[in-house]
Amino acid sequence: MRISTGTDGLDELLDGGLPEDRLYIVSGPPGSGKTTLSAQFVTEGTRNNEKCIYLTMHETRSELVNDMSNFTFGFDRAIQSQKLRFMNIMSEEVKQALSQYGHEPGLTGRVPALIDELNVDRAVIDSTMLLQHFLDDPEEELTEFITALKDTEATVLLISEMTDPSSYSKEHYLAHGVIFFHNFLENTGMTRAIQIIKMRGTAIDCDMRKISFSNHGLAVHPDVEIQQ
Ligand SMILES: Nc1ncnc2c1ncn2[C@@H]1O[C@H](COP(=O)(O)OP(=O)(O)OP(=O)(O)O)[C@@H](O)[C@H]1O
Ligand SMILES: [Mg+2]
């Protein structure tokens, strides 16, 4: 089954939405829309009464709420509901809470166990770049983490900033799908775009499409191709 992304225009580009229970990597430069897309994704989940978690290493709950308060898509309502659980993995309280899940020590075992034990439907993890700093053996543990996340019954968005935009990393190969954001500076100003790099089981083209931010949030314009 396909589930709605909660982002206007994106489901159309994905042939009806994201195949559920799979793992997707969301990559792109700073300020390109990764967090907004993810917030819209879990907000859509809460609207459908799904259980959602937003795990971050980036920001506090109030910072995220504050950033999303620019938009009217309803993140504040979602986060206040019992349906969406916000967890900043850096906080001692959350580390304590996580230690109850699973049998293996370390984040990479605990998080998939939490997703399973709480029957989470949608999960966002922001981000692998920061996560790597907390792993003893980042290469190995990240692979295990992604593999374990793929085995859960949740649809997972894993945010992965790319340090080198010309080289894909292992997580891009392991994921069921990869969504890329672009920001380029042109004569006319900044152009923003989204590109579906891969989506197993879905007929997609890899062309870039225009995206825009408005008071409502992030929207994709599936009919407007962007040439680089
Ligand atoms: N009301 C608004 N109208 C237009 N643009 C907005 C509005 N509010 C925020 N923005 C822009 O939306 C973008 C939000 O980006 P977002 O936080 O989703 O990016 P990100 O990819 O998660 O970045 P980072 O890697 O730094 O975490 C910012 O570039 C911001 O300037
Ligand atoms: Mg972000």
mmCIF file of C-alpha atoms and ligand atoms in Angstrom:
data_model
loop_
_atom_site.group_PDB
_atom_site.id
_atom_site.type_symbol
_atom_site.label_atom_id
_atom_site.label_comp_id
_atom_site.label_asym_id
_atom_site.label_seq_id
_atom_site.Cartn_x
_atom_site.Cartn_y
_atom_site.Cartn_z
ATOM 1 C CA MET A 1 0.000 0.000 0.000
ATOM 2 C CA ARG A 2 1.080 3.572 -0.599
ATOM 3 C CA ILE A 3 0.830 6.276 2.018
ATOM 4 C CA SER A 4 0.571 10.004 1.563
ATOM 5 C CA THR A 5 3.713 12.016 2.197
ATOM 6 C CA GLY A 6 1.711 15.014 3.453
ATOM 7 C CA THR A 7 3.539 17.245 0.951
ATOM 8 C CA ASP A 8 1.385 18.737 -1.812
ATOM 9 C CA GLY A 9 2.423 17.481 -5.243
ATOM 10 C CA LEU A 10 4.880 14.868 -3.999
ATOM 11 C CA ASP A 11 2.444 11.941 -3.952
ATOM 12 C CA GLU A 12 1.723 12.654 -7.603
ATOM 13 C CA LEU A 13 5.418 12.423 -8.422
ATOM 14 C CA LEU A 14 5.572 9.117 -6.504
ATOM 15 C CA ASP A 15 2.711 7.497 -8.367
ATOM 16 C CA GLY A 16 0.341 7.876 -5.405
ATOM 17 C CA GLY A 17 2.651 8.084 -2.388
ATOM 18 C CA LEU A 18 5.397 6.166 -0.642
ATOM 19 C CA PRO A 19 5.190 2.358 -0.509
ATOM 20 C CA GLU A 20 4.641 1.760 3.227
ATOM 21 C CA ASP A 21 6.897 0.011 5.755
ATOM 22 C CA ARG A 22 9.993 0.889 3.826
ATOM 23 C CA LEU A 23 13.028 3.036 4.461
ATOM 24 C CA TYR A 24 13.764 6.242 2.571
ATOM 25 C CA ILE A 25 16.783 8.482 2.660
ATOM 26 C CA VAL A 26 16.196 12.213 2.399
ATOM 27 C CA SER A 27 19.348 14.085 1.400
ATOM 28 C CA GLY A 28 20.181 17.654 0.520
ATOM 29 C CA PRO A 29 22.109 20.767 1.461
ATOM 30 C CA PRO A 30 21.401 22.951 4.516
ATOM 31 C CA GLY A 31 18.068 24.745 4.501
ATOM 32 C CA SER A 32 16.808 22.813 1.496
ATOM 33 C CA GLY A 33 13.660 21.336 3.073
ATOM 34 C CA LYS A 34 14.593 18.009 4.686
ATOM 35 C CA THR A 35 13.171 18.852 8.089
ATOM 36 C CA THR A 36 10.039 20.489 6.676
ATOM 37 C CA LEU A 37 9.280 17.449 4.494
ATOM 38 C CA SER A 38 9.790 15.194 7.526
ATOM 39 C CA ALA A 39 7.567 17.313 9.769
ATOM 40 C CA GLN A 40 4.841 17.247 7.105
ATOM 41 C CA PHE A 41 5.250 13.466 6.848
ATOM 42 C CA VAL A 42 4.608 12.835 10.554
ATOM 43 C CA THR A 43 1.849 15.461 10.688
ATOM 44 C CA GLU A 44 0.060 13.589 7.898
ATOM 45 C CA GLY A 45 0.489 10.395 9.943
ATOM 46 C CA THR A 46 -1.180 11.932 12.998
ATOM 47 C CA ARG A 47 -4.088 13.079 10.817
ATOM 48 C CA ASN A 48 -4.607 9.411 9.891
ATOM 49 C CA ASN A 49 -4.346 8.336 13.534
ATOM 50 C CA GLU A 50 -1.033 6.627 12.939
ATOM 51 C CA LYS A 51 1.643 6.347 15.598
ATOM 52 C CA CYS A 52 4.594 8.565 14.738
ATOM 53 C CA ILE A 53 7.990 9.347 16.210
ATOM 54 C CA TYR A 54 10.377 12.154 15.392
ATOM 55 C CA LEU A 55 13.898 11.345 16.571
ATOM 56 C CA THR A 56 16.423 14.092 16.280
ATOM 57 C CA MET A 57 19.943 14.970 17.276
ATOM 58 C CA HIS A 58 19.610 18.452 15.836
ATOM 59 C CA GLU A 59 17.174 20.494 17.806
ATOM 60 C CA THR A 60 15.054 20.671 20.919
ATOM 61 C CA ARG A 61 11.326 20.227 20.796
ATOM 62 C CA SER A 62 10.756 23.959 21.159
ATOM 63 C CA GLU A 63 13.272 24.823 18.426
ATOM 64 C CA LEU A 64 11.549 22.472 16.014
ATOM 65 C CA VAL A 65 8.080 23.706 16.970
ATOM 66 C CA ASN A 66 9.306 27.250 16.578
ATOM 67 C CA ASP A 67 10.824 26.591 13.130
ATOM 68 C CA MET A 68 7.660 24.880 11.927
ATOM 69 C CA SER A 69 5.452 27.626 13.410
ATOM 70 C CA ASN A 70 6.203 29.645 10.254
ATOM 71 C CA PHE A 71 3.901 27.222 8.500
ATOM 72 C CA THR A 72 0.214 26.456 8.929
ATOM 73 C CA PHE A 73 0.275 22.739 8.049
ATOM 74 C CA GLY A 74 -0.334 21.874 11.698
ATOM 75 C CA PHE A 75 2.881 20.637 13.266
ATOM 76 C CA ASP A 76 2.086 22.187 16.657
ATOM 77 C CA ARG A 77 -1.219 20.330 16.797
ATOM 78 C CA ALA A 78 0.481 17.105 15.731
ATOM 79 C CA ILE A 79 3.199 17.333 18.360
ATOM 80 C CA GLN A 80 0.679 18.107 21.086
ATOM 81 C CA SER A 81 -1.322 15.041 20.175
ATOM 82 C CA GLN A 82 -0.610 11.683 21.728
ATOM 83 C CA LYS A 83 0.090 10.353 18.258
ATOM 84 C CA LEU A 84 3.451 12.003 17.725
ATOM 85 C CA ARG A 85 6.351 11.439 20.081
ATOM 86 C CA PHE A 86 9.296 13.809 19.862
ATOM 87 C CA MET A 87 12.643 12.502 21.120
ATOM 88 C CA ASN A 88 15.930 14.340 21.157
ATOM 89 C CA ILE A 89 18.428 11.516 21.384
ATOM 90 C CA MET A 90 20.994 13.768 23.019
ATOM 91 C CA SER A 91 18.900 14.300 26.130
ATOM 92 C CA GLU A 92 19.677 12.149 29.158
ATOM 93 C CA GLU A 93 15.994 11.544 29.730
ATOM 94 C CA VAL A 94 15.551 10.155 26.227
ATOM 95 C CA LYS A 95 18.724 8.051 26.516
ATOM 96 C CA GLN A 96 17.241 6.551 29.691
ATOM 97 C CA ALA A 97 13.890 5.935 28.018
ATOM 98 C CA LEU A 98 15.560 4.310 25.006
ATOM 99 C CA SER A 99 17.585 1.947 27.187
ATOM 100 C CA GLN A 100 14.374 0.071 27.996
ATOM 101 C CA TYR A 101 14.005 -1.124 24.427
ATOM 102 C CA GLY A 102 15.724 -4.100 22.870
ATOM 103 C CA HIS A 103 18.571 -6.132 24.270
ATOM 104 C CA GLU A 104 21.576 -4.682 22.582
ATOM 105 C CA PRO A 105 23.296 -1.609 23.936
ATOM 106 C CA GLY A 106 23.709 1.433 21.717
ATOM 107 C CA LEU A 107 21.367 3.549 19.687
ATOM 108 C CA THR A 108 21.479 1.409 16.597
ATOM 109 C CA GLY A 109 19.831 -1.486 18.414
ATOM 110 C CA ARG A 110 17.535 0.531 20.665
ATOM 111 C CA VAL A 111 15.806 2.671 18.068
ATOM 112 C CA PRO A 112 14.563 -0.183 15.821
ATOM 113 C CA ALA A 113 13.467 -2.036 18.995
ATOM 114 C CA LEU A 114 11.493 1.018 20.139
ATOM 115 C CA ILE A 115 9.816 1.276 16.722
ATOM 116 C CA ASP A 116 8.792 -2.382 16.923
ATOM 117 C CA GLU A 117 7.689 -2.414 20.533
ATOM 118 C CA LEU A 118 5.604 0.753 20.225
ATOM 119 C CA ASN A 119 4.139 -0.337 16.887
ATOM 120 C CA VAL A 120 5.251 2.861 15.244
ATOM 121 C CA ASP A 121 3.774 3.527 11.775
ATOM 122 C CA ARG A 122 5.923 6.498 10.735
ATOM 123 C CA ALA A 123 9.381 7.423 11.958
ATOM 124 C CA VAL A 124 11.757 10.264 11.145
ATOM 125 C CA ILE A 125 15.424 10.160 12.117
ATOM 126 C CA ASP A 126 17.342 13.425 11.753
ATOM 127 C CA SER A 127 20.194 12.738 10.957
ATOM 128 C CA THR A 128 22.802 10.117 10.026
ATOM 129 C CA MET A 129 25.566 12.721 9.859
ATOM 130 C CA LEU A 130 25.121 13.541 13.526
ATOM 131 C CA LEU A 131 24.395 9.949 14.480
ATOM 132 C CA GLN A 132 27.789 8.873 13.174
ATOM 133 C CA HIS A 133 29.528 10.916 15.840
ATOM 134 C CA PHE A 134 28.012 8.708 18.495
ATOM 135 C CA LEU A 135 29.004 5.400 16.981
ATOM 136 C CA ASP A 136 32.234 3.560 17.749
ATOM 137 C CA ASP A 137 32.425 2.056 14.285
ATOM 138 C CA PRO A 138 30.231 4.308 12.092
ATOM 139 C CA GLU A 139 30.559 2.319 8.842
ATOM 140 C CA GLU A 140 29.585 -0.992 10.335
ATOM 141 C CA GLU A 141 26.998 0.286 12.810
ATOM 142 C CA LEU A 142 25.226 2.498 10.288
ATOM 143 C CA THR A 143 24.750 -0.493 7.991
ATOM 144 C CA GLU A 144 23.360 -2.537 10.876
ATOM 145 C CA PHE A 145 21.114 0.346 11.884
ATOM 146 C CA ILE A 146 19.661 0.792 8.404
ATOM 147 C CA THR A 147 19.180 -2.945 7.994
ATOM 148 C CA ALA A 148 17.343 -3.143 11.336
ATOM 149 C CA LEU A 149 15.182 -0.118 10.433
ATOM 150 C CA LYS A 150 14.241 -1.768 7.124
ATOM 151 C CA ASP A 151 13.063 -4.806 9.094
ATOM 152 C CA THR A 152 10.627 -2.778 11.220
ATOM 153 C CA GLU A 153 7.012 -2.303 10.204
ATOM 154 C CA ALA A 154 7.312 1.461 10.109
ATOM 155 C CA THR A 155 7.764 3.729 7.127
ATOM 156 C CA VAL A 156 11.032 5.476 7.962
ATOM 157 C CA LEU A 157 12.523 8.729 6.670
ATOM 158 C CA LEU A 158 16.203 8.862 7.453
ATOM 159 C CA ILE A 159 17.715 12.274 6.892
ATOM 160 C CA SER A 160 21.232 12.113 5.585
ATOM 161 C CA GLU A 161 23.068 15.290 4.711
ATOM 162 C CA MET A 162 25.536 14.681 1.938
ATOM 163 C CA THR A 163 28.923 16.133 2.553
ATOM 164 C CA ASP A 164 29.996 15.409 -0.998
ATOM 165 C CA PRO A 165 27.112 15.922 -3.453
ATOM 166 C CA SER A 166 28.874 13.942 -6.186
ATOM 167 C CA SER A 167 29.342 10.734 -4.232
ATOM 168 C CA TYR A 168 26.603 8.521 -2.941
ATOM 169 C CA SER A 169 27.145 6.771 0.323
ATOM 170 C CA LYS A 170 26.223 3.331 1.541
ATOM 171 C CA GLU A 171 22.894 4.399 2.982
ATOM 172 C CA HIS A 172 21.727 5.479 -0.462
ATOM 173 C CA TYR A 173 22.288 1.969 -1.769
ATOM 174 C CA LEU A 174 20.695 0.255 1.220
ATOM 175 C CA ALA A 175 17.506 2.343 1.225
ATOM 176 C CA HIS A 176 14.342 1.457 -0.677
ATOM 177 C CA GLY A 177 14.193 4.989 -1.968
ATOM 178 C CA VAL A 178 16.231 8.180 -2.095
ATOM 179 C CA ILE A 179 14.823 11.711 -2.242
ATOM 180 C CA PHE A 180 17.152 14.583 -2.942
ATOM 181 C CA PHE A 181 16.713 18.300 -2.369
ATOM 182 C CA HIS A 182 18.673 20.842 -4.376
ATOM 183 C CA ASN A 183 19.384 24.503 -3.853
ATOM 184 C CA PHE A 184 21.159 26.352 -6.621
ATOM 185 C CA LEU A 185 22.071 29.928 -6.953
ATOM 186 C CA GLU A 186 21.109 31.239 -10.397
ATOM 187 C CA ASN A 187 21.062 34.703 -11.930
ATOM 188 C CA THR A 188 17.434 35.009 -10.949
ATOM 189 C CA GLY A 189 18.132 34.013 -7.338
ATOM 190 C CA MET A 190 17.918 30.742 -5.492
ATOM 191 C CA THR A 191 16.197 27.857 -7.263
ATOM 192 C CA ARG A 192 14.909 25.008 -5.158
ATOM 193 C CA ALA A 193 14.166 21.542 -6.484
ATOM 194 C CA ILE A 194 13.411 17.974 -5.487
ATOM 195 C CA GLN A 195 14.556 14.831 -7.282
ATOM 196 C CA ILE A 196 13.552 11.234 -6.738
ATOM 197 C CA ILE A 197 16.840 9.417 -7.270
ATOM 198 C CA LYS A 198 15.432 5.982 -6.666
ATOM 199 C CA MET A 199 12.168 4.389 -5.570
ATOM 200 C CA ARG A 200 12.082 0.610 -5.713
ATOM 201 C CA GLY A 201 8.857 -0.695 -7.212
ATOM 202 C CA THR A 202 7.744 2.655 -8.600
ATOM 203 C CA ALA A 203 8.031 4.019 -12.114
ATOM 204 C CA ILE A 204 9.736 7.350 -11.626
ATOM 205 C CA ASP A 205 11.745 9.685 -13.751
ATOM 206 C CA CYS A 206 14.767 11.234 -12.115
ATOM 207 C CA ASP A 207 14.073 14.774 -13.303
ATOM 208 C CA MET A 208 14.207 17.651 -10.902
ATOM 209 C CA ARG A 209 10.938 19.383 -10.036
ATOM 210 C CA LYS A 210 10.364 22.820 -8.640
ATOM 211 C CA ILE A 211 9.562 23.118 -4.948
ATOM 212 C CA SER A 212 8.350 26.149 -3.066
ATOM 213 C CA PHE A 213 7.795 27.234 0.494
ATOM 214 C CA SER A 214 4.715 29.218 1.409
ATOM 215 C CA ASN A 215 2.901 29.973 4.635
ATOM 216 C CA HIS A 216 1.305 26.571 4.350
ATOM 217 C CA GLY A 217 4.615 24.688 4.110
ATOM 218 C CA LEU A 218 6.635 22.929 1.445
ATOM 219 C CA ALA A 219 4.981 22.055 -1.875
ATOM 220 C CA VAL A 220 6.231 20.168 -4.924
ATOM 221 C CA HIS A 221 5.281 21.322 -8.431
ATOM 222 C CA PRO A 222 5.266 18.026 -10.339
ATOM 223 C CA ASP A 223 4.629 19.748 -13.677
ATOM 224 C CA VAL A 224 7.525 22.185 -13.443
ATOM 225 C CA GLU A 225 10.821 20.592 -14.411
ATOM 226 C CA ILE A 226 14.057 22.273 -13.432
ATOM 227 C CA GLN A 227 17.076 22.015 -15.701
ATOM 228 C CA GLN A 228 20.411 22.411 -14.120
HETATM 229 N N1 LIG B 1 7.231 31.097 5.680
HETATM 230 C C1 LIG B 1 8.253 30.770 4.891
HETATM 231 N N2 LIG B 1 8.232 31.109 3.609
HETATM 232 C C2 LIG B 1 9.241 30.764 2.785
HETATM 233 N N3 LIG B 1 10.306 30.034 3.157
HETATM 234 C C3 LIG B 1 10.384 29.672 4.425
HETATM 235 C C4 LIG B 1 9.373 30.014 5.355
HETATM 236 N N4 LIG B 1 9.734 29.506 6.543
HETATM 237 C C5 LIG B 1 10.915 28.862 6.356
HETATM 238 N N5 LIG B 1 11.306 28.963 5.091
HETATM 239 C C6 LIG B 1 12.510 28.364 4.489
HETATM 240 O O1 LIG B 1 12.287 26.973 4.531
HETATM 241 C C7 LIG B 1 13.519 26.291 4.633
HETATM 242 C C8 LIG B 1 13.334 25.198 5.654
HETATM 243 O O2 LIG B 1 14.328 24.311 5.506
HETATM 244 P P1 LIG B 1 14.474 23.017 6.434
HETATM 245 O O3 LIG B 1 14.703 23.405 7.841
HETATM 246 O O4 LIG B 1 13.351 22.098 6.150
HETATM 247 O O5 LIG B 1 15.824 22.525 5.778
HETATM 248 P P2 LIG B 1 16.806 21.352 6.136
HETATM 249 O O6 LIG B 1 17.123 20.728 4.832
HETATM 250 O O7 LIG B 1 16.236 20.514 7.211
HETATM 251 O O8 LIG B 1 18.088 22.123 6.667
HETATM 252 P P3 LIG B 1 19.245 21.656 7.684
HETATM 253 O O9 LIG B 1 20.143 20.735 6.921
HETATM 254 O O10 LIG B 1 19.923 22.941 8.002
HETATM 255 O O11 LIG B 1 18.596 21.011 8.857
HETATM 256 C C9 LIG B 1 14.560 27.312 5.019
HETATM 257 O O12 LIG B 1 15.451 27.483 3.939
HETATM 258 C C10 LIG B 1 13.758 28.570 5.283
HETATM 259 O O13 LIG B 1 14.441 29.687 4.833
HETATM 260 MG MG MG B 2 16.900 20.084 9.168
#
